[in-house]
Short mmCIF file of C-alpha atoms and ligand atoms in Angstrom, two decimals:
data_model
loop_
_atom_site.label_atom_id
_atom_site.label_comp_id
_atom_site.label_asym_id
_atom_site.label_seq_id
_atom_site.Cartn_x
_atom_site.Cartn_y
_atom_site.Cartn_z
CA MET A 1 -79.18 1.17 -9.57
CA GLU A 2 -77.37 3.35 -7.11
CA ASN A 3 -74.12 4.66 -8.40
CA LYS A 4 -71.85 2.30 -6.58
CA VAL A 5 -68.46 3.64 -7.50
CA ILE A 6 -69.12 7.17 -6.43
CA ASP A 7 -71.01 6.14 -3.34
CA GLU A 8 -68.24 3.85 -2.24
CA LYS A 9 -65.66 6.51 -2.81
CA ARG A 10 -67.56 8.74 -0.46
CA GLN A 11 -68.06 5.99 2.05
CA GLY A 12 -64.34 5.53 1.97
CA GLU A 13 -62.71 2.23 1.32
CA ALA A 14 -62.49 0.13 4.39
CA LEU A 15 -59.24 0.98 6.04
CA HIS A 16 -56.97 -1.76 7.22
CA VAL A 17 -54.39 -0.89 9.73
CA ALA A 18 -50.88 -1.64 8.60
CA PRO A 19 -49.31 -4.27 10.82
CA GLY A 20 -47.51 -2.51 13.64
CA LYS A 21 -44.27 -3.68 15.16
CA ARG A 22 -44.94 -7.04 16.75
CA LYS A 23 -44.70 -6.64 20.51
CA PRO A 24 -46.05 -9.11 22.97
CA GLY A 25 -49.48 -7.88 23.97
CA LYS A 26 -52.90 -7.57 22.47
CA LYS A 27 -53.68 -6.93 18.86
CA MET A 28 -56.43 -4.71 17.52
CA PHE A 29 -57.92 -4.52 14.05
CA ILE A 30 -59.67 -1.24 13.16
CA GLU A 31 -61.83 -0.80 10.10
CA SER A 32 -63.39 2.54 9.17
CA TYR A 33 -66.42 3.47 7.08
CA GLY A 34 -67.92 6.86 6.26
CA CYS A 35 -66.35 10.27 5.97
CA ALA A 36 -62.82 11.48 6.61
CA MET A 37 -63.85 12.45 10.13
CA ASN A 38 -64.33 8.77 10.96
CA PHE A 39 -60.96 7.83 9.49
CA SER A 40 -59.40 10.59 11.57
CA ASP A 41 -61.22 9.39 14.70
CA SER A 42 -59.86 5.87 14.19
CA GLU A 43 -56.37 7.36 14.49
CA ILE A 44 -57.36 8.86 17.85
CA VAL A 45 -58.70 5.51 19.01
CA ALA A 46 -55.49 3.77 17.90
CA SER A 47 -53.59 6.28 20.01
CA VAL A 48 -55.80 5.78 23.09
CA LEU A 49 -55.42 2.01 22.86
CA SER A 50 -51.73 1.97 22.01
CA GLU A 51 -51.20 3.46 25.45
CA LYS A 52 -52.97 0.39 26.81
CA GLY A 53 -50.47 -1.86 25.03
CA TYR A 54 -52.53 -2.65 21.92
CA THR A 55 -50.69 -2.93 18.62
CA THR A 56 -52.45 -2.91 15.26
CA THR A 57 -52.88 -5.75 12.82
CA GLY A 58 -54.11 -5.84 9.24
CA ASP A 59 -55.60 -9.32 9.67
CA TYR A 60 -58.79 -9.48 11.72
CA LYS A 61 -58.43 -13.23 12.11
CA GLU A 62 -55.44 -12.76 14.43
CA ALA A 63 -56.93 -9.85 16.42
CA ASP A 64 -57.93 -9.87 20.10
CA LEU A 65 -60.10 -6.83 19.48
CA ILE A 66 -62.00 -5.87 16.33
CA LEU A 67 -63.25 -2.30 16.14
CA ILE A 68 -65.52 -1.16 13.36
CA ASN A 69 -65.96 2.59 12.97
CA THR A 70 -69.40 3.00 11.47
CA CYS A 71 -71.37 5.49 9.35
CA ALA A 72 -75.13 6.14 9.52
CA ILE A 73 -75.51 8.67 6.74
CA ARG A 74 -77.59 6.43 4.44
CA ASP A 75 -79.33 3.14 4.90
CA ASN A 76 -76.83 1.32 2.67
CA ALA A 77 -73.94 2.55 4.83
CA GLU A 78 -75.52 0.75 7.78
CA LEU A 79 -76.27 -2.38 5.75
CA ARG A 80 -72.61 -2.66 4.87
CA VAL A 81 -71.70 -2.65 8.57
CA ARG A 82 -74.29 -5.33 9.38
CA ASN A 83 -72.86 -7.55 6.65
CA ARG A 84 -69.34 -7.04 7.88
CA LEU A 85 -70.39 -8.05 11.41
CA LYS A 86 -71.68 -11.32 9.95
CA GLU A 87 -68.22 -12.01 8.55
CA PHE A 88 -66.60 -11.31 11.91
CA ASN A 89 -69.06 -13.72 13.49
CA SER A 90 -67.39 -16.76 11.95
CA VAL A 91 -64.09 -15.78 13.60
CA LYS A 92 -65.76 -15.20 16.93
CA ARG A 93 -67.28 -18.66 16.86
CA LYS A 94 -63.79 -20.13 16.68
CA ASN A 95 -62.33 -17.68 19.20
CA PRO A 96 -64.91 -16.77 21.86
CA SER A 97 -62.48 -14.44 23.67
CA LEU A 98 -62.40 -12.15 20.63
CA MET A 99 -63.89 -8.77 21.51
CA VAL A 100 -65.95 -6.85 18.95
CA GLY A 101 -66.64 -3.15 19.34
CA VAL A 102 -68.72 -0.84 17.18
CA MET A 103 -67.90 2.83 17.28
CA GLY A 104 -68.86 5.94 15.32
CA CYS A 105 -72.16 7.24 14.05
CA MET A 106 -74.19 4.06 13.79
CA ALA A 107 -73.13 3.16 17.34
CA GLU A 108 -74.32 6.56 18.49
CA ARG A 109 -77.60 6.24 16.61
CA LEU A 110 -78.51 2.77 17.83
CA LYS A 111 -76.94 2.91 21.30
CA ALA A 112 -77.62 -0.13 23.52
CA GLN A 113 -80.09 -1.45 20.96
CA PHE A 114 -77.02 -2.57 19.00
CA LEU A 115 -76.26 -5.17 21.67
CA GLU A 116 -79.70 -6.69 21.26
CA GLU A 117 -79.71 -6.64 17.48
CA GLU A 118 -76.19 -7.96 16.93
CA LYS A 119 -75.22 -10.61 19.45
CA ILE A 120 -71.61 -10.51 18.33
CA VAL A 121 -71.13 -6.96 19.62
CA ASP A 122 -69.46 -6.49 23.05
CA ILE A 123 -68.81 -2.74 23.03
CA VAL A 124 -70.82 0.19 21.70
CA VAL A 125 -68.98 3.49 21.84
CA GLY A 126 -70.02 6.87 20.44
CA PRO A 127 -67.76 9.51 18.83
CA ASP A 128 -67.25 11.55 22.01
CA ALA A 129 -66.49 8.61 24.32
CA TYR A 130 -63.30 7.17 22.86
CA ARG A 131 -61.21 8.09 25.88
CA THR A 132 -63.25 5.59 27.89
CA LEU A 133 -62.44 2.64 25.60
CA PRO A 134 -59.86 1.15 28.02
CA ASP A 135 -62.55 1.07 30.75
CA LEU A 136 -65.10 -0.41 28.38
CA ILE A 137 -62.63 -3.13 27.42
CA GLU A 138 -62.05 -3.89 31.08
CA SER A 139 -65.78 -4.32 31.65
CA VAL A 140 -65.92 -6.82 28.82
CA GLU A 141 -62.93 -8.67 30.25
CA GLY A 142 -64.93 -8.83 33.47
CA GLY A 143 -67.79 -10.48 31.63
CA GLN A 144 -70.06 -7.48 31.00
CA LYS A 145 -71.07 -5.87 27.73
CA ALA A 146 -70.24 -2.16 27.67
CA VAL A 147 -71.85 0.96 26.21
CA ASN A 148 -70.84 4.60 26.28
CA VAL A 149 -72.63 6.90 23.86
CA LEU A 150 -72.53 10.13 25.85
CA LEU A 151 -72.09 13.15 23.63
CA SER A 152 -69.96 15.98 24.92
CA ARG A 153 -70.06 19.76 24.75
CA ASP A 154 -66.31 20.21 24.77
CA GLU A 155 -64.47 17.03 23.77
CA THR A 156 -62.14 17.71 20.83
CA TYR A 157 -59.36 15.19 21.62
CA ALA A 158 -57.04 18.19 21.20
CA ASP A 159 -54.28 16.71 23.38
CA ILE A 160 -54.24 13.28 21.74
CA ASN A 161 -51.48 12.61 19.27
CA PRO A 162 -53.14 10.45 16.59
CA VAL A 163 -51.44 7.24 15.46
CA ARG A 164 -51.43 7.61 11.66
CA LEU A 165 -53.07 4.54 10.17
CA ASP A 166 -52.66 3.21 6.67
CA SER A 167 -50.59 6.30 5.99
CA ASN A 168 -48.62 7.15 2.86
CA GLY A 169 -46.41 9.34 5.09
CA VAL A 170 -47.17 12.37 2.92
CA THR A 171 -50.80 13.41 3.51
CA ALA A 172 -52.73 13.52 6.80
CA PHE A 173 -56.05 14.68 8.26
CA ILE A 174 -56.35 17.14 11.14
CA SER A 175 -59.76 17.56 12.81
CA ILE A 176 -60.55 21.19 13.59
CA THR A 177 -64.19 20.96 14.64
CA ARG A 178 -66.48 18.19 15.86
CA GLY A 179 -70.24 17.87 15.63
CA CYS A 180 -72.63 20.05 13.66
CA ASP A 181 -75.10 22.76 14.67
CA ASN A 182 -76.93 22.86 11.35
CA MET A 183 -80.10 20.94 11.01
CA CYS A 184 -80.22 19.99 7.37
CA ALA A 185 -83.54 18.17 7.14
CA PHE A 186 -82.14 14.99 5.58
CA CYS A 187 -79.10 14.60 7.80
CA VAL A 188 -78.42 12.33 10.74
CA VAL A 189 -75.03 13.85 11.66
CA PRO A 190 -76.27 16.35 14.28
CA PHE A 191 -77.81 13.37 16.10
CA THR A 192 -74.76 11.15 15.87
CA ARG A 193 -72.04 13.72 16.48
CA GLY A 194 -73.67 16.26 18.73
CA ARG A 195 -73.11 19.97 19.05
CA GLU A 196 -70.43 21.79 17.15
CA ARG A 197 -67.17 22.47 18.96
CA SER A 198 -63.99 24.10 17.70
CA ARG A 199 -60.57 22.87 18.66
CA ASP A 200 -57.83 25.05 20.12
CA PRO A 201 -55.93 26.62 17.17
CA LEU A 202 -52.61 26.20 18.95
CA SER A 203 -53.07 22.42 19.11
CA ILE A 204 -53.99 22.40 15.41
CA VAL A 205 -50.93 24.39 14.35
CA ASN A 206 -48.71 22.25 16.57
CA GLU A 207 -50.09 19.08 15.01
CA ALA A 208 -49.37 20.51 11.53
CA LYS A 209 -45.80 21.42 12.57
CA SER A 210 -45.20 18.00 14.03
CA LEU A 211 -46.49 16.31 10.87
CA PHE A 212 -44.26 18.49 8.72
CA GLY A 213 -41.29 17.57 10.91
CA GLN A 214 -42.06 13.89 10.29
CA GLY A 215 -41.95 14.43 6.54
CA TYR A 216 -45.65 14.96 5.82
CA ARG A 217 -46.28 17.50 3.06
CA GLU A 218 -50.05 17.95 3.05
CA VAL A 219 -52.69 18.37 5.73
CA THR A 220 -56.46 18.44 5.28
CA LEU A 221 -58.35 20.38 7.95
CA LEU A 222 -61.57 18.54 8.74
CA GLY A 223 -64.98 19.59 9.98
CA GLN A 224 -68.62 19.14 8.91
CA ASN A 225 -68.69 22.89 8.26
CA VAL A 226 -65.17 24.29 8.52
CA ASP A 227 -66.34 27.85 7.82
CA SER A 228 -68.16 28.00 11.11
CA TYR A 229 -64.93 27.28 12.99
CA LEU A 230 -64.65 29.85 15.78
CA TRP A 231 -62.31 29.58 18.74
CA THR A 232 -63.33 31.79 21.64
CA GLY A 233 -61.47 29.92 24.33
CA GLY A 234 -63.11 26.51 24.49
CA GLY A 235 -66.40 24.72 24.89
CA LEU A 236 -69.52 25.20 22.82
CA LYS A 237 -69.64 28.02 20.33
CA LYS A 238 -71.53 30.88 21.91
CA ASP A 239 -74.67 32.04 20.15
CA ASN A 240 -73.93 35.66 21.01
CA PRO A 241 -70.24 36.18 21.69
CA SER A 242 -69.41 39.58 23.17
CA ALA A 243 -67.46 42.17 21.15
CA GLU A 244 -64.37 41.45 23.21
CA GLU A 245 -64.66 37.71 22.70
CA LEU A 246 -64.97 38.25 18.95
CA ILE A 247 -61.86 40.44 18.79
CA ASN A 248 -59.86 37.71 20.50
CA ALA A 249 -61.49 34.87 18.58
CA THR A 250 -59.88 32.86 15.80
CA THR A 251 -61.99 32.46 12.65
CA PHE A 252 -61.54 29.76 10.01
CA ALA A 253 -59.80 32.18 7.63
CA GLN A 254 -57.33 33.09 10.39
CA LEU A 255 -56.73 29.46 11.29
CA LEU A 256 -56.16 28.61 7.63
CA GLU A 257 -53.55 31.36 7.43
CA GLN A 258 -51.79 30.13 10.59
CA VAL A 259 -51.57 26.61 9.19
CA ALA A 260 -50.38 27.90 5.80
CA LEU A 261 -47.59 29.75 7.58
CA VAL A 262 -46.22 26.54 9.15
CA ASP A 263 -44.08 26.02 6.03
CA PRO A 264 -44.43 26.96 2.35
CA LEU A 265 -43.75 23.30 1.54
CA LEU A 266 -46.75 22.12 3.57
CA ARG A 267 -49.85 22.01 1.41
CA VAL A 268 -53.14 22.82 3.12
CA ARG A 269 -56.58 21.54 2.13
CA PHE A 270 -59.87 21.64 4.00
CA SER A 271 -63.29 20.02 3.94
CA THR A 272 -66.23 20.62 4.10
CA SER A 273 -67.22 24.17 3.19
CA HIS A 274 -70.84 25.15 3.72
CA PRO A 275 -72.26 27.49 1.04
CA LYS A 276 -74.14 29.57 3.60
CA ASP A 277 -70.97 30.24 5.64
CA MET A 278 -68.17 30.27 3.05
CA LEU A 279 -67.47 33.97 2.60
CA ASP A 280 -64.85 35.91 0.66
CA ASP A 281 -62.38 36.13 3.59
CA VAL A 282 -61.54 32.45 3.10
CA ILE A 283 -61.15 32.80 -0.67
CA HIS A 284 -58.81 35.79 -0.21
CA ILE A 285 -56.61 33.81 2.20
CA MET A 286 -56.52 30.98 -0.33
CA ALA A 287 -55.38 33.44 -3.00
CA LYS A 288 -52.71 34.88 -0.70
CA TYR A 289 -50.88 31.59 -0.04
CA ASP A 290 -49.57 29.32 -2.79
CA ASN A 291 -49.54 26.35 -0.45
CA ILE A 292 -53.30 26.49 0.20
CA CYS A 293 -54.65 24.28 -2.55
CA ASN A 294 -57.01 25.70 -5.15
CA TYR A 295 -59.82 23.32 -4.43
CA ILE A 296 -63.15 23.86 -2.69
CA HIS A 297 -65.68 21.18 -1.89
CA LEU A 298 -68.94 23.12 -1.75
CA PRO A 299 -71.91 20.75 -1.41
CA VAL A 300 -75.00 22.21 -3.09
CA GLN A 301 -77.41 19.25 -2.50
CA SER A 302 -79.98 20.71 -4.94
CA GLY A 303 -80.12 23.43 -7.58
CA ASN A 304 -83.67 24.46 -6.70
CA SER A 305 -84.42 27.06 -4.04
CA ASN A 306 -87.65 25.43 -2.86
CA VAL A 307 -85.93 22.10 -2.36
CA LEU A 308 -83.07 23.87 -0.56
CA GLU A 309 -85.64 25.49 1.71
CA ARG A 310 -87.25 22.13 2.51
CA MET A 311 -83.78 20.78 3.14
CA ASN A 312 -83.20 23.64 5.58
CA ARG A 313 -79.85 24.39 4.01
CA GLY A 314 -79.92 28.12 4.73
CA TYR A 315 -79.19 29.37 1.19
CA SER A 316 -80.91 29.71 -2.18
CA ARG A 317 -79.81 28.82 -5.71
CA GLU A 318 -78.97 32.51 -6.26
CA TRP A 319 -76.85 32.74 -3.11
CA TYR A 320 -74.96 29.62 -4.14
CA MET A 321 -74.34 31.02 -7.63
CA GLU A 322 -73.02 34.22 -6.07
CA ARG A 323 -70.54 32.17 -4.00
CA ILE A 324 -69.35 30.44 -7.18
CA ARG A 325 -68.94 33.80 -8.93
CA SER A 326 -66.79 35.03 -6.03
CA ILE A 327 -64.58 31.95 -6.22
CA ARG A 328 -64.16 32.29 -10.00
CA GLN A 329 -63.30 35.96 -9.65
CA ILE A 330 -60.86 35.79 -6.73
CA LEU A 331 -59.35 32.37 -7.54
CA PRO A 332 -59.83 31.77 -11.29
CA ASP A 333 -57.81 28.57 -11.12
CA CYS A 334 -59.87 26.91 -8.39
CA ALA A 335 -61.45 23.48 -8.80
CA ILE A 336 -64.92 23.06 -7.32
CA SER A 337 -66.64 19.84 -6.29
CA THR A 338 -69.99 19.18 -4.70
CA ASP A 339 -72.46 16.75 -3.11
CA ILE A 340 -75.93 16.24 -4.57
CA ILE A 341 -79.00 14.37 -3.34
CA THR A 342 -81.64 13.22 -5.83
CA GLY A 343 -85.27 12.55 -4.98
CA PHE A 344 -85.52 14.48 -1.73
CA CYS A 345 -89.08 14.73 -0.33
CA GLY A 346 -91.41 16.37 -2.82
CA GLU A 347 -88.76 16.89 -5.50
CA THR A 348 -90.53 17.41 -8.86
CA GLU A 349 -89.07 16.73 -12.29
CA GLN A 350 -88.72 20.50 -12.80
CA GLU A 351 -86.86 20.86 -9.51
CA HIS A 352 -84.56 18.02 -10.54
CA LEU A 353 -83.90 19.79 -13.85
CA ASP A 354 -82.82 22.87 -11.88
CA THR A 355 -80.10 20.72 -10.31
CA VAL A 356 -79.06 19.59 -13.78
CA SER A 357 -78.86 23.17 -15.07
CA LEU A 358 -76.89 24.34 -12.04
CA MET A 359 -74.39 21.52 -12.51
CA GLU A 360 -73.91 22.61 -16.11
CA TRP A 361 -73.58 26.26 -15.11
CA VAL A 362 -70.92 25.54 -12.47
CA GLY A 363 -69.15 22.84 -14.50
CA TYR A 364 -68.12 20.90 -11.41
CA ASP A 365 -64.74 19.19 -11.44
CA PHE A 366 -66.13 16.39 -9.33
CA ALA A 367 -69.34 15.41 -7.52
CA TYR A 368 -70.49 12.86 -4.96
CA MET A 369 -74.07 11.97 -5.78
CA PHE A 370 -76.65 10.09 -3.75
CA ALA A 371 -80.28 8.98 -3.87
CA TYR A 372 -82.15 10.34 -0.85
CA SER A 373 -82.31 7.87 2.02
CA GLU A 374 -84.68 8.72 4.86
CA ARG A 375 -83.01 8.70 8.28
CA PRO A 376 -84.79 8.18 11.60
CA LYS A 377 -85.36 11.27 13.79
CA THR A 378 -84.34 13.81 11.16
CA LEU A 379 -86.49 16.86 10.37
CA ALA A 380 -87.42 15.39 7.00
CA GLU A 381 -88.55 12.11 8.54
CA ARG A 382 -90.80 13.96 10.95
CA LYS A 383 -92.11 16.65 8.59
CA PHE A 384 -92.21 15.34 5.02
CA LYS A 385 -93.22 12.27 3.11
CA ASP A 386 -90.44 10.33 1.41
CA ASP A 387 -92.62 10.40 -1.70
CA VAL A 388 -90.31 10.17 -4.71
CA PRO A 389 -90.47 6.52 -5.82
CA GLU A 390 -87.19 4.65 -5.41
CA LEU A 391 -86.93 3.97 -9.15
CA GLU A 392 -87.41 7.65 -9.91
CA LYS A 393 -84.70 8.67 -7.40
CA LYS A 394 -82.34 6.24 -9.08
CA ARG A 395 -83.28 7.45 -12.56
CA ARG A 396 -82.50 11.04 -11.57
CA LEU A 397 -79.27 9.86 -9.98
CA THR A 398 -78.26 8.04 -13.17
CA ASP A 399 -78.99 11.25 -15.12
CA ILE A 400 -76.73 13.44 -13.05
CA VAL A 401 -74.00 10.82 -12.76
CA ALA A 402 -73.80 10.70 -16.56
CA LEU A 403 -73.74 14.48 -16.76
CA GLN A 404 -71.01 14.70 -14.12
CA GLN A 405 -68.95 12.12 -15.96
CA LYS A 406 -69.00 14.45 -18.95
CA LEU A 407 -68.22 17.57 -16.86
CA SER A 408 -65.35 15.85 -15.03
CA GLY A 409 -63.90 14.67 -18.34
CA GLU A 410 -63.99 18.23 -19.68
CA CYS A 411 -62.29 19.61 -16.55
CA THR A 412 -59.54 16.99 -16.69
CA ARG A 413 -59.00 17.47 -20.43
CA ALA A 414 -58.54 21.21 -19.86
CA GLY A 415 -55.41 20.31 -17.87
CA VAL A 416 -53.74 18.54 -20.81
CA GLY A 417 -50.89 20.57 -22.31
CA LYS A 418 -50.30 22.41 -19.02
CA ILE A 419 -47.61 22.05 -16.37
CA HIS A 420 -48.86 20.92 -12.94
CA ARG A 421 -47.07 21.08 -9.61
CA VAL A 422 -47.62 17.60 -8.23
CA LEU A 423 -47.01 16.37 -4.70
CA VAL A 424 -45.97 12.72 -5.03
CA GLU A 425 -48.00 10.43 -2.77
CA ARG A 426 -47.26 6.92 -3.91
CA VAL A 427 -46.13 4.52 -6.58
CA SER A 428 -48.94 4.21 -9.12
CA LYS A 429 -51.33 1.30 -8.61
CA LYS A 430 -51.04 0.37 -12.28
CA SER A 431 -47.28 0.38 -12.70
CA GLU A 432 -44.20 0.18 -10.49
CA ASP A 433 -42.41 2.59 -12.82
CA MET A 434 -44.97 5.36 -12.42
CA LEU A 435 -45.58 7.75 -9.52
CA SER A 436 -48.94 9.16 -8.54
CA GLY A 437 -49.82 12.42 -6.81
CA ARG A 438 -52.23 15.31 -7.08
CA ASN A 439 -52.05 18.84 -8.37
CA SER A 440 -53.37 21.80 -6.38
CA GLN A 441 -56.84 21.29 -7.91
CA ASN A 442 -56.92 17.76 -6.48
CA THR A 443 -56.69 15.97 -9.84
CA VAL A 444 -54.62 12.80 -9.79
CA VAL A 445 -51.51 13.05 -11.97
CA VAL A 446 -49.30 10.06 -12.89
CA PHE A 447 -45.87 10.19 -14.52
CA PRO A 448 -42.71 8.05 -14.95
CA LYS A 449 -40.77 7.65 -11.74
CA GLU A 450 -37.19 8.51 -12.89
CA HIS A 451 -35.36 9.61 -9.72
CA TYR A 452 -38.38 11.15 -7.96
CA LYS A 453 -39.87 9.85 -4.73
CA LYS A 454 -42.76 10.17 -2.30
CA GLY A 455 -43.06 13.64 -0.75
CA ASP A 456 -41.34 15.42 -3.67
CA TYR A 457 -42.93 18.30 -5.53
CA VAL A 458 -42.54 17.68 -9.25
CA ASN A 459 -43.56 19.83 -12.22
CA VAL A 460 -45.35 17.55 -14.63
CA LEU A 461 -46.40 18.37 -18.18
CA ALA A 462 -49.74 16.62 -18.77
CA GLU A 463 -49.76 14.93 -22.17
CA THR A 464 -52.96 12.93 -22.07
CA CYS A 465 -55.76 11.98 -19.66
CA THR A 466 -58.57 9.66 -18.65
CA VAL A 467 -61.83 11.01 -17.14
CA ALA A 468 -60.22 11.76 -13.78
CA THR A 469 -56.45 11.34 -14.21
CA LEU A 470 -53.78 13.36 -16.00
CA ILE A 471 -50.84 11.45 -17.46
CA GLY A 472 -47.58 13.16 -18.30
CA LYS A 473 -43.87 13.50 -17.66
CA ALA A 474 -41.65 15.51 -15.33
CA VAL A 475 -40.19 18.67 -16.86
N1 SAH B 1 -71.30 18.39 6.34
C1 SAH B 1 -71.35 18.14 4.96
C2 SAH B 1 -72.00 16.83 4.59
C3 SAH B 1 -71.73 15.61 5.35
S1 SAH B 1 -72.63 14.19 4.83
C4 SAH B 1 -72.16 19.24 4.31
O1 SAH B 1 -72.92 19.93 4.94
O2 SAH B 1 -72.08 19.37 3.13
C5 SAH B 1 -72.05 13.96 3.17
C6 SAH B 1 -73.11 14.01 2.13
O3 SAH B 1 -73.98 12.92 2.25
C7 SAH B 1 -74.02 15.23 2.17
O4 SAH B 1 -73.42 16.35 1.60
C8 SAH B 1 -75.21 14.75 1.40
O5 SAH B 1 -75.05 14.99 0.02
C9 SAH B 1 -75.21 13.25 1.65
N2 SAH B 1 -76.31 12.87 2.53
C10 SAH B 1 -76.49 13.24 3.81
N3 SAH B 1 -77.63 12.73 4.29
C11 SAH B 1 -78.19 12.00 3.29
C12 SAH B 1 -79.38 11.23 3.16
N4 SAH B 1 -80.24 11.13 4.17
N5 SAH B 1 -79.63 10.63 1.98
C13 SAH B 1 -78.76 10.75 0.95
N6 SAH B 1 -77.63 11.46 1.02
C14 SAH B 1 -77.34 12.09 2.17
FE1 SF4 B 2 -75.40 17.30 7.94
FE2 SF4 B 2 -76.00 19.76 7.20
FE3 SF4 B 2 -74.38 19.37 9.26
FE4 SF4 B 2 -73.55 18.81 6.80
S1 SF4 B 2 -74.09 20.84 7.58
S2 SF4 B 2 -73.31 17.54 8.60
S3 SF4 B 2 -75.40 18.06 5.83
S4 SF4 B 2 -76.55 18.83 9.15
FE1 F3S B 3 -71.13 8.98 8.23
FE2 F3S B 3 -70.92 10.00 10.61
FE3 F3S B 3 -69.36 10.86 8.69
S1 F3S B 3 -72.80 9.47 9.60
S2 F3S B 3 -70.59 10.61 6.88
S3 F3S B 3 -69.38 8.83 9.51
S4 F3S B 3 -70.15 12.05 10.38
#
């Protein structure tokens, strides 16, 4: 059985837009699947359409327009979308003027084919074409179905002020790059999101300042590989920038510093780091600023160098271990999490055991774990046989999930008896009298509310814990 909890966490819970102020006009319902990048894109779409008079609703049954922001990373991510479309179908039968649009990675992957496969769909729009949504909607109003899946070399939506959806008012995402230039053999993202582009650092810093001014206290900088961020003045990253261009360029470490300098009370996180590109400059900047959180998500995928080579990840087990040693040395208090795939093409039992031993060696705080799912068009689909039997993939997955459960428990327990600086994000789901937030290491901490509120920094002494949550009291 696939590990549902962890997979769903990664997929992200479906996001329902909080009901906006009721104005006369059209209502849209946006639901997002997949990674943080998709959730962030939905906020760009909400902004584009709010200018066209659309307000948001949390109830799809009263919407004039349903948009579903899709993920294509694994087969089950796509299945979930297909099932959801079936549910929307019953509403459309009662209300034929309801418009249904699919956006995001599955839209990009399937293109116009989507219209043939799912009769309910009116609009198919890829990740780089969201500015054209008003035109696409007009076509549908004129009786035509509409598709735009053009990928771009320079679109970063830098000038669009996202409408924060489903927000706690404390934490927000800021996209810093789009697309991906790596060709990991298993991965569909380069096909669905196109070439890597970096966004103007000035627009990023301004967005962080504006969020801080509105009361936000934490931003997460987003990219498929944040370490390869490089601003040389716009457009595609050059393969061979000149010496002069490099001197004037902004690297990820420099960007991180600029965002950290916005205000000491604004926490900064980032995701995702790529082991081949995450060098010591970034770790040193993290160590220099208290408000950059001590947490690195460093997906390893496999602990065996031959598998990593087949995956085309660009690093070996030894290189990865060296990166971990650097983190431990420069930032001893840093939490580390990872992504792992079990049962990639040709993975032997011994190779699987190398993943197990690496997990134990690192002692990950957290991990997202997946059984390999072959994706059309990828290097692996063209070059290798998907030859690890499904049951065996799942057995290996179950193994590492159990191990990670133990490792996570140990990491959380190590925080008991210590004082944690917690940024309060919300009232706890379990009790009205408790607040919930996270420490710098990204562990959830809950404690009695007293007079504290959302957006406060509170020092909490952890007294006890569950596998993933510290429980304590303010001191
Ligand atoms: N850019 C990030 C990963 C984005 S996708 C990085 O390079 O780390 C998120 C995770 O999904 C990946 O880290 C990988 O563990 C998993 N994943 C990607 N493609 C997959 C596939 N075909 N089957 C199973 N898991 C996959
Ligand atoms: Fe996919 Fe690799 Fe790019 Fe991550 S770095 S998005 S795994 S191709
Ligand atoms: Fe999924 Fe696309 Fe993100 S495939 S994981 S939504 S980049």
